[in-house]
Amino acid sequence: MNSYLIHEKKILLYGAATRGNILLDIFQRKGYQVTAFVDQRAHEIKTYCDLPVYTISELSTRISGKSEYAVYIDLKNVFEHDSVALELFNAGFKNLIFRPGRVLLGTGNEQELSLNDIYDILADEHADSRCSILPVDTIRFPQIKDFSLLHETSDGHCIIKVPCVLVFSDLEKRTSKWEDISIYGLYPHIALFENFAGKNNDGSKTYIEMCESAARKKQVDVTDQWRSSVLKNRSEVYDRMQLSYDFDLDFFERNAVDAKWNNNGYFNICSGKHRCTFLISKGTNYIILKVCKADHQKLFDSSKVQAVLDYIIANKLLQLHAPIEYPLFFNYPCRNYEFYYGAARFVTYTFTRILFESMQKESFKNTRVYIRLNDDGFLKRHFLRMGALVSHETPGADHQLEHLLDNLFQTNAHPTVTPESVYDFAVIDNTTPSDSTPAYRYAIIIDSAQKQVSDTDCSMIGTLCRNGQLLYLYLKK
């Protein structure tokens, strides 16, 4: 492949906004020939800085000699560069200048690192820009590897980082409702740490009530002094962990939580509830565990993951729509990463509290759950691990990836719920239209509009953001 010099090409600037205006001025002072802007809002903008604005599809028909042009992608969100570059590449443009996503992830090759440097040099009005540039021969997908393994220990264990949806409480004694549940469901512990952080007024009360129940079963004398002692002890634990969180994050790796694999598709911690729930109260989505090598290997099923990889490559998915809780995809770019993990936190915390306190049940086993959410089955798989019977609807979505993930996680082997007259729980995304909504006892409604809540059976429990849009979560009975 022959290299080229930027001043020998006609230049298209992708991004008709303030940054594009600044870059246009720099390029013109350097003597570059900028002929047009490219922007997905071209039909709305039409012209910018006295230059025409085109969409990528319009360029494909207007420009025949694509090798005569170089496209500089000037988007502030560098995580979008790969997807825009891929669209331009598929439209026939090979002289592309952008920040490769693999460089951002620390896995770029020599050509990608060079392209990243050139991207900066060209935009620097004081730098010598007469550097040779190689045309792009391919847009490489994000690296696929085991992102769970941090390191192996001298005693033959593995220190791994796994999503919270794959971490459950211990099951050694099997004598309490707090055993073998999602750590998102340990609401007294999470509420306590939120209370210490000034975010939850009822957190201490909820935690003490749980401790009192356990103490009375062991015939411990529960007094005001005992309650004060429990809270003082937990407050000291919180302060020490907060100090580590602020100044020594490696503390949580050095003191990784011991865990064992459960054949239902998740890890049970052997201790460390307070470490896990402290981190959840901080909004973390992953927990660091210490497991044996054999249990680490049980995270994998190489025979079934290939079909998922083939689908991602065939459909040119440089970004996932929703997270995939499998080690090869932990660090794969995901457009709505925080939204879906945040939804799992809110939903599990809220429904577990209702399950234990209002419905007087001790697990999600055989609980009927309806989910209407376009998440490639992410929340469905979470509830199936908890033993629920789940009905999942994604109106208008392509279900192929979800089916492949069901096969990968073996969730298609779980019993599913047939349409019932009433579901115990529902998660309903009101931003996704549907012809009908089934009856339910309790539901979390995701809505783009803030409601004036006057109904005693409906309350707002939080907010999440998706695609830059603030969404409101309402609990409705």
Coordinates of C-alpha atoms in Angstrom, one line a residue:
M1 CA 0.0 0.0 0.0
N2 CA 1.4 3.4 -1.0
S3 CA 1.5 6.2 1.6
Y4 CA 0.2 9.7 0.9
L5 CA 0.8 13.2 2.1
I6 CA -2.2 15.1 3.5
H7 CA -1.6 18.3 1.5
E8 CA -1.8 16.2 -1.7
K9 CA -5.4 15.2 -1.0
K10 CA -8.8 16.9 -0.9
I11 CA -10.0 16.8 2.7
L12 CA -13.4 16.0 4.1
L13 CA -14.0 16.9 7.7
Y14 CA -16.4 14.6 9.6
G15 CA -18.2 16.6 12.2
A16 CA -19.9 19.9 11.3
A17 CA -19.7 21.5 14.8
T18 CA -17.5 23.9 16.8
R19 CA -14.5 21.5 16.7
G20 CA -14.8 21.3 13.0
N21 CA -14.8 25.1 12.6
I22 CA -11.6 25.3 14.7
L23 CA -9.9 22.5 12.7
L24 CA -11.0 24.0 9.4
D25 CA -9.2 27.2 10.4
I26 CA -6.0 25.3 11.3
F27 CA -6.1 23.2 8.1
Q28 CA -6.7 26.3 5.9
R29 CA -3.7 28.1 7.5
K30 CA -1.6 25.0 6.8
G31 CA -2.6 25.2 3.1
Y32 CA -4.8 22.0 3.1
Q33 CA -7.7 21.8 0.7
V34 CA -10.9 21.2 2.7
T35 CA -13.8 20.7 0.3
A36 CA -16.7 19.7 2.5
F37 CA -18.0 18.6 5.9
V38 CA -19.6 15.2 6.6
D39 CA -22.2 14.8 9.3
Q40 CA -25.2 12.5 10.0
R41 CA -27.3 15.7 10.4
A42 CA -26.4 16.9 6.9
H43 CA -30.0 17.2 5.8
E44 CA -30.6 19.6 8.7
I45 CA -27.3 21.6 8.5
K46 CA -26.9 21.7 4.7
T47 CA -23.9 24.1 4.8
Y48 CA -21.3 24.9 7.5
C49 CA -18.5 27.6 7.4
D50 CA -19.5 28.2 3.7
L51 CA -18.9 24.6 2.8
P52 CA -21.4 21.9 1.9
V53 CA -22.3 19.2 4.4
Y54 CA -23.0 15.7 3.2
T55 CA -24.0 12.4 4.8
I56 CA -21.8 9.3 4.1
S57 CA -24.4 7.9 1.8
E58 CA -24.5 11.1 -0.2
L59 CA -20.7 11.0 -0.5
S60 CA -20.9 7.5 -2.0
T61 CA -22.9 8.8 -5.0
R62 CA -21.3 12.3 -5.3
I63 CA -17.6 11.2 -5.3
S64 CA -16.2 8.7 -7.7
G65 CA -12.5 9.1 -7.2
K66 CA -12.5 8.3 -3.5
S67 CA -8.7 7.8 -3.5
E68 CA -8.3 11.5 -4.2
Y69 CA -9.8 12.3 -0.8
A70 CA -8.8 12.0 2.9
V71 CA -11.4 12.0 5.6
Y72 CA -10.5 13.4 9.0
I73 CA -12.9 12.3 11.7
D74 CA -13.2 15.2 14.2
L75 CA -15.7 13.9 16.7
K76 CA -15.3 14.8 20.4
N77 CA -16.5 11.4 21.4
V78 CA -13.4 9.3 20.4
F79 CA -15.3 6.1 21.2
E80 CA -17.4 6.8 18.1
H81 CA -14.5 7.0 15.7
D82 CA -14.3 3.3 14.9
S83 CA -17.9 3.0 13.9
V84 CA -17.8 6.1 11.7
A85 CA -14.5 4.9 10.2
L86 CA -16.1 1.5 9.4
E87 CA -19.0 3.2 7.7
L88 CA -16.7 5.3 5.6
F89 CA -14.5 2.3 4.8
N90 CA -17.5 0.3 3.6
A91 CA -18.4 3.4 1.4
G92 CA -15.0 3.1 -0.3
F93 CA -12.9 5.6 1.6
K94 CA -9.5 4.2 2.6
N95 CA -7.6 7.5 3.4
L96 CA -9.1 7.8 6.9
I97 CA -7.6 9.7 9.8
F98 CA -9.1 8.9 13.3
R99 CA -8.3 7.5 16.7
P100 CA -8.4 3.7 16.5
G101 CA -10.4 2.2 19.3
R102 CA -7.8 -0.4 20.0
V103 CA -5.3 2.3 20.8
L104 CA -7.7 3.7 23.4
L105 CA -7.9 0.1 24.9
G106 CA -4.1 -0.2 24.9
T107 CA -4.1 -3.0 22.2
G108 CA -3.2 -1.0 19.0
N109 CA -0.7 -2.4 16.5
E110 CA 2.1 -0.3 15.0
Q111 CA 0.0 1.1 12.2
E112 CA -2.8 2.1 14.5
L113 CA -0.4 3.7 16.9
S114 CA 1.1 5.7 14.0
L115 CA -2.3 6.8 12.8
N116 CA -3.2 7.9 16.3
D117 CA 0.0 10.1 16.4
I118 CA -0.7 11.5 13.0
Y119 CA -4.3 12.4 14.1
D120 CA -2.7 14.7 16.8
I121 CA 0.0 16.1 14.6
L122 CA -2.3 17.2 11.8
A123 CA -4.6 19.1 14.3
D124 CA -1.6 20.9 15.9
E125 CA -1.2 24.2 14.2
H126 CA 2.5 24.4 15.3
A127 CA 3.5 20.9 14.3
D128 CA 5.2 19.9 11.0
S129 CA 2.5 18.0 9.2
R130 CA 4.5 16.7 6.2
C131 CA 4.3 13.1 7.4
S132 CA 3.4 10.1 5.2
I133 CA 0.2 8.4 6.0
L134 CA -0.8 4.8 5.1
P135 CA -4.3 4.2 3.8
V136 CA -6.5 2.1 6.1
D137 CA -6.6 -1.6 5.0
T138 CA -9.2 -2.7 7.6
I139 CA -11.1 -1.5 10.7
R140 CA -10.0 -4.0 13.4
F141 CA -12.5 -5.2 16.0
P142 CA -11.8 -4.7 19.7
Q143 CA -9.5 -7.3 21.1
I144 CA -11.1 -10.5 22.3
K145 CA -9.4 -12.1 25.3
D146 CA -10.0 -13.3 28.8
F147 CA -10.7 -10.0 30.5
S148 CA -11.6 -11.7 33.8
L149 CA -8.1 -12.8 34.8
L150 CA -6.0 -10.3 36.7
H151 CA -3.3 -12.6 37.9
E152 CA -2.6 -16.0 39.4
T153 CA -1.4 -16.4 43.0
S154 CA 1.5 -18.4 44.3
D155 CA -0.9 -20.8 46.0
G156 CA -2.5 -21.8 42.7
H157 CA -5.6 -19.5 42.8
C158 CA -6.8 -17.0 40.3
I159 CA -7.7 -13.3 41.0
I160 CA -10.5 -12.5 38.7
K161 CA -12.8 -9.6 38.0
V162 CA -16.4 -10.5 37.2
P163 CA -19.7 -8.6 36.8
C164 CA -21.9 -8.2 39.9
V165 CA -24.7 -10.1 38.1
L166 CA -22.5 -13.3 38.4
V167 CA -21.8 -12.9 42.1
F168 CA -24.2 -14.3 44.7
S169 CA -24.0 -14.6 48.5
D170 CA -22.7 -17.7 50.3
L171 CA -24.6 -20.9 50.5
E172 CA -22.6 -22.9 53.1
K173 CA -25.2 -23.0 55.8
R174 CA -28.4 -22.8 53.8
T175 CA -30.3 -21.5 56.8
S176 CA -31.1 -17.9 55.9
K177 CA -32.9 -16.1 53.1
W178 CA -29.7 -14.0 52.7
E179 CA -27.8 -17.0 51.4
D180 CA -27.4 -17.8 47.7
I181 CA -29.0 -14.5 46.4
S182 CA -27.6 -12.0 44.0
I183 CA -25.4 -9.5 45.9
Y184 CA -27.5 -6.8 44.4
G185 CA -30.3 -8.2 46.6
L186 CA -28.3 -7.6 49.9
Y187 CA -30.3 -4.4 50.4
P188 CA -29.8 -4.0 54.2
H189 CA -26.0 -4.0 53.6
I190 CA -26.1 -1.7 50.6
A191 CA -28.6 0.6 52.4
L192 CA -26.3 0.8 55.4
F193 CA -23.4 2.0 53.4
E194 CA -25.5 4.4 51.5
N195 CA -26.7 5.8 54.8
F196 CA -23.1 6.3 56.0
A197 CA -22.5 8.2 52.7
G198 CA -25.6 10.4 53.5
K199 CA -27.8 8.9 50.7
N200 CA -30.3 6.7 52.5
N201 CA -32.1 7.8 55.6
D202 CA -33.5 4.4 56.4
G203 CA -30.3 2.4 55.8
S204 CA -29.2 2.0 59.4
K205 CA -32.7 1.0 60.5
T206 CA -33.0 -1.7 57.7
Y207 CA -29.6 -3.1 58.6
I208 CA -30.2 -3.3 62.3
E209 CA -33.6 -5.0 61.8
M210 CA -31.8 -7.7 59.8
C211 CA -29.1 -8.1 62.5
E212 CA -31.7 -8.2 65.3
S213 CA -33.5 -11.1 63.5
A214 CA -30.3 -13.0 63.2
A215 CA -29.3 -12.3 66.8
R216 CA -32.6 -13.4 68.3
K217 CA -32.3 -16.7 66.4
K218 CA -29.0 -17.2 68.3
Q219 CA -30.7 -16.1 71.5
V220 CA -28.5 -13.0 71.8
D221 CA -29.8 -10.3 74.1
V222 CA -30.7 -7.3 71.9
T223 CA -30.3 -4.0 73.7
D224 CA -29.8 -0.4 72.7
Q225 CA -26.1 -0.8 73.6
W226 CA -25.9 -3.8 71.4
R227 CA -27.4 -1.8 68.5
S228 CA -25.0 1.1 69.0
S229 CA -22.1 -1.3 69.1
V230 CA -23.2 -3.0 65.8
L231 CA -23.5 0.4 64.0
K232 CA -20.2 1.7 65.5
N233 CA -18.4 -1.4 64.2
R234 CA -19.9 -1.2 60.7
S235 CA -19.2 2.5 60.6
E236 CA -15.5 1.8 61.3
V237 CA -15.5 -0.8 58.6
Y238 CA -17.0 1.7 56.2
D239 CA -14.4 4.4 57.0
R240 CA -11.5 2.0 56.5
M241 CA -12.9 0.8 53.1
Q242 CA -13.7 4.4 52.1
L243 CA -10.1 5.3 52.8
S244 CA -8.9 2.4 50.7
Y245 CA -11.3 3.3 47.9
D246 CA -10.0 6.9 47.8
F247 CA -6.2 6.2 48.2
D248 CA -5.6 2.4 47.7
L249 CA -7.9 0.8 45.3
D250 CA -5.5 -2.2 45.1
F251 CA -6.8 -3.1 48.6
F252 CA -9.8 -4.7 47.0
E253 CA -7.5 -6.8 44.8
R254 CA -5.0 -7.7 47.5
N255 CA -8.0 -8.7 49.7
A256 CA -10.1 -10.3 46.9
V257 CA -13.3 -12.0 48.1
D258 CA -13.0 -15.8 48.2
A259 CA -15.6 -17.5 46.0
K260 CA -16.7 -20.8 44.5
W261 CA -18.4 -21.6 41.2
N262 CA -22.0 -22.6 41.3
N263 CA -23.2 -24.9 38.5
N264 CA -26.2 -22.6 38.0
G265 CA -23.9 -20.2 36.3
Y266 CA -22.5 -17.8 38.9
F267 CA -20.1 -17.5 41.9
N268 CA -21.0 -17.8 45.5
I269 CA -18.8 -15.7 47.8
C270 CA -17.5 -17.5 50.9
S271 CA -17.2 -14.3 52.9
G272 CA -16.8 -10.6 52.2
K273 CA -20.5 -9.4 52.0
H274 CA -19.5 -6.0 53.3
R275 CA -16.7 -5.5 50.8
C276 CA -19.0 -6.5 47.9
T277 CA -21.9 -4.3 49.1
F278 CA -19.7 -1.4 49.9
L279 CA -18.5 -1.4 46.3
I280 CA -22.0 -1.8 45.0
S281 CA -23.0 1.3 47.0
K282 CA -20.3 3.1 45.1
G283 CA -21.8 2.1 41.8
T284 CA -19.3 -0.5 40.8
N285 CA -20.3 -3.1 38.2
Y286 CA -17.5 -5.6 38.8
I287 CA -16.2 -7.5 41.9
I288 CA -12.7 -8.9 42.3
L289 CA -12.8 -12.5 43.5
K290 CA -10.2 -15.2 44.5
V291 CA -11.1 -18.6 43.0
C292 CA -9.4 -21.8 42.2
K293 CA -8.2 -22.4 38.6
A294 CA -10.8 -25.0 37.9
D295 CA -13.6 -22.6 38.9
H296 CA -12.1 -19.9 36.7
Q297 CA -12.2 -22.2 33.7
K298 CA -15.8 -22.9 34.3
L299 CA -16.6 -19.4 33.2
F300 CA -15.8 -20.5 29.6
D301 CA -17.5 -22.6 27.0
S302 CA -15.3 -22.2 23.9
S303 CA -17.5 -24.4 21.7
K304 CA -20.5 -22.1 22.0
V305 CA -18.8 -18.7 22.1
Q306 CA -17.6 -18.9 18.5
A307 CA -21.2 -18.5 17.2
V308 CA -21.4 -15.2 19.1
L309 CA -18.1 -14.0 17.8
D310 CA -19.1 -14.9 14.2
Y311 CA -22.3 -12.9 14.6
I312 CA -20.5 -9.8 15.9
I313 CA -18.0 -9.9 13.0
A314 CA -20.6 -10.7 10.4
N315 CA -22.8 -7.8 11.6
K316 CA -19.7 -5.5 12.1
L317 CA -20.6 -4.7 15.7
L318 CA -17.8 -2.4 16.9
Q319 CA -20.1 -1.6 19.9
L320 CA -22.5 -3.8 21.7
H321 CA -26.0 -2.6 22.4
A322 CA -26.1 -4.2 25.9
P323 CA -23.3 -5.9 28.0
I324 CA -22.5 -9.5 27.6
E325 CA -21.5 -11.1 31.0
Y326 CA -18.9 -13.4 29.4
P327 CA -15.1 -13.0 30.0
L328 CA -14.2 -12.4 26.4
F329 CA -16.7 -9.5 26.2
F330 CA -16.2 -7.8 29.6
N331 CA -14.2 -5.0 28.1
Y332 CA -15.9 -4.9 24.7
P333 CA -17.2 -1.4 23.9
C334 CA -20.9 -1.2 24.9
R335 CA -23.2 1.7 24.0
N336 CA -25.5 1.4 27.1
Y337 CA -23.1 -0.3 29.6
E338 CA -24.0 1.7 32.7
F339 CA -27.7 1.8 31.9
Y340 CA -28.1 -1.9 31.9
Y341 CA -26.0 -2.6 35.0
G342 CA -27.8 0.3 36.7
A343 CA -31.1 -1.3 35.8
A344 CA -30.0 -4.6 37.2
R345 CA -29.0 -2.9 40.5
F346 CA -32.2 -1.0 40.9
V347 CA -34.5 -3.9 39.9
T348 CA -32.8 -6.6 42.0
Y349 CA -32.5 -4.3 45.1
T350 CA -36.1 -3.2 44.9
F351 CA -37.7 -6.5 44.0
T352 CA -35.7 -8.5 46.6
R353 CA -36.9 -6.1 49.3
I354 CA -40.5 -6.5 48.2
L355 CA -40.1 -10.3 48.0
F356 CA -38.8 -10.6 51.5
E357 CA -40.8 -7.9 53.3
S358 CA -44.2 -7.7 51.5
M359 CA -44.6 -11.1 49.8
Q360 CA -43.0 -13.1 52.7
K361 CA -41.0 -15.2 50.3
E362 CA -37.4 -16.3 50.7
S363 CA -36.2 -16.6 47.1
F364 CA -37.1 -15.8 43.5
K365 CA -37.5 -19.5 42.8
N366 CA -40.6 -20.0 40.6
T367 CA -41.5 -16.3 40.9
R368 CA -43.1 -15.1 37.7
V369 CA -41.3 -12.2 36.0
Y370 CA -42.2 -10.3 32.9
I371 CA -39.5 -8.1 31.2
R372 CA -40.0 -5.7 28.3
L373 CA -36.6 -4.3 27.6
N374 CA -34.4 -4.3 24.5
D375 CA -31.2 -5.6 26.2
D376 CA -30.3 -8.8 24.2
G377 CA -31.6 -10.8 27.2
F378 CA -29.2 -9.3 29.8
L379 CA -31.8 -8.8 32.6
K380 CA -33.7 -12.0 31.6
R381 CA -30.5 -14.1 32.2
H382 CA -30.0 -12.4 35.5
F383 CA -33.4 -13.4 36.8
L384 CA -33.1 -16.9 35.4
R385 CA -29.9 -17.3 37.5
M386 CA -32.0 -16.3 40.5
G387 CA -34.5 -19.1 39.8
A388 CA -37.3 -17.0 38.5
L389 CA -39.6 -18.0 35.6
V390 CA -39.2 -15.3 33.0
S391 CA -41.1 -14.0 30.0
H392 CA -39.1 -11.6 27.9
E393 CA -40.4 -9.3 25.2
T394 CA -38.3 -7.0 22.9
P395 CA -40.7 -5.4 20.4
G396 CA -39.1 -4.7 17.1
A397 CA -35.7 -6.1 18.1
D398 CA -33.5 -8.6 16.2
H399 CA -33.5 -11.6 18.5
Q400 CA -30.6 -13.5 16.8
L401 CA -27.9 -12.4 19.2
E402 CA -30.2 -13.0 22.2
H403 CA -30.8 -16.6 21.0
L404 CA -27.0 -17.1 20.6
L405 CA -26.4 -15.8 24.1
D406 CA -29.1 -18.0 25.5
N407 CA -27.3 -20.9 24.0
L408 CA -23.9 -19.7 25.3
F409 CA -25.2 -19.2 28.9
Q410 CA -27.5 -22.3 28.6
T411 CA -30.5 -20.1 29.7
N412 CA -32.5 -21.8 27.0
A413 CA -32.4 -24.9 29.3
H414 CA -34.2 -23.0 32.1
P415 CA -38.0 -23.4 32.5
T416 CA -39.8 -20.3 31.1
V417 CA -43.1 -18.9 32.2
T418 CA -46.1 -19.3 30.0
P419 CA -48.4 -16.2 29.8
E420 CA -50.0 -15.8 33.2
S421 CA -53.0 -13.8 34.3
V422 CA -50.8 -12.0 36.8
Y423 CA -47.0 -11.7 37.0
D424 CA -45.3 -11.2 40.4
F425 CA -42.9 -8.7 39.0
A426 CA -42.5 -6.8 35.8
V427 CA -39.8 -4.5 34.2
I428 CA -41.4 -2.4 31.5
D429 CA -39.6 0.0 29.3
N430 CA -42.3 2.5 28.3
T431 CA -39.9 4.1 25.7
T432 CA -40.4 0.9 23.7
P433 CA -44.0 0.7 22.2
S434 CA -46.0 -2.4 22.7
D435 CA -49.5 -3.5 21.9
S436 CA -50.2 -4.8 25.4
T437 CA -48.8 -5.1 28.9
P438 CA -49.8 -8.0 31.1
A439 CA -51.1 -7.7 34.6
Y440 CA -48.6 -7.7 37.5
R441 CA -48.3 -7.3 41.2
Y442 CA -45.3 -5.0 41.2
A443 CA -43.6 -3.3 38.3
I444 CA -40.6 -1.0 37.7
I445 CA -41.6 1.3 34.8
I446 CA -38.8 3.0 32.8
D447 CA -40.1 6.2 31.3
S448 CA -38.6 9.2 29.5
A449 CA -41.1 11.6 31.1
Q450 CA -41.1 12.7 34.7
K451 CA -44.5 12.1 36.2
Q452 CA -46.3 14.0 38.9
V453 CA -46.8 11.1 41.3
S454 CA -49.8 11.4 43.5
D455 CA -50.8 7.7 43.5
T456 CA -49.8 6.0 46.8
D457 CA -49.1 2.8 44.7
C458 CA -46.5 4.6 42.5
S459 CA -43.2 6.2 43.5
M460 CA -40.1 7.3 41.7
I461 CA -37.1 5.1 42.9
G462 CA -34.3 6.5 40.8
T463 CA -33.0 7.7 37.4
L464 CA -30.7 6.3 34.8
C465 CA -29.2 7.6 31.5
R466 CA -29.4 5.9 28.1
N467 CA -28.1 7.3 24.9
G468 CA -27.7 10.7 26.6
Q469 CA -31.4 10.7 27.7
L470 CA -32.4 10.8 31.3
L471 CA -34.9 8.1 32.2
Y472 CA -37.0 7.8 35.3
L473 CA -37.7 4.6 37.2
Y474 CA -41.1 4.2 38.9
L475 CA -42.2 1.5 41.2
K476 CA -45.9 0.7 40.7
K477 CA -48.0 -1.7 42.6

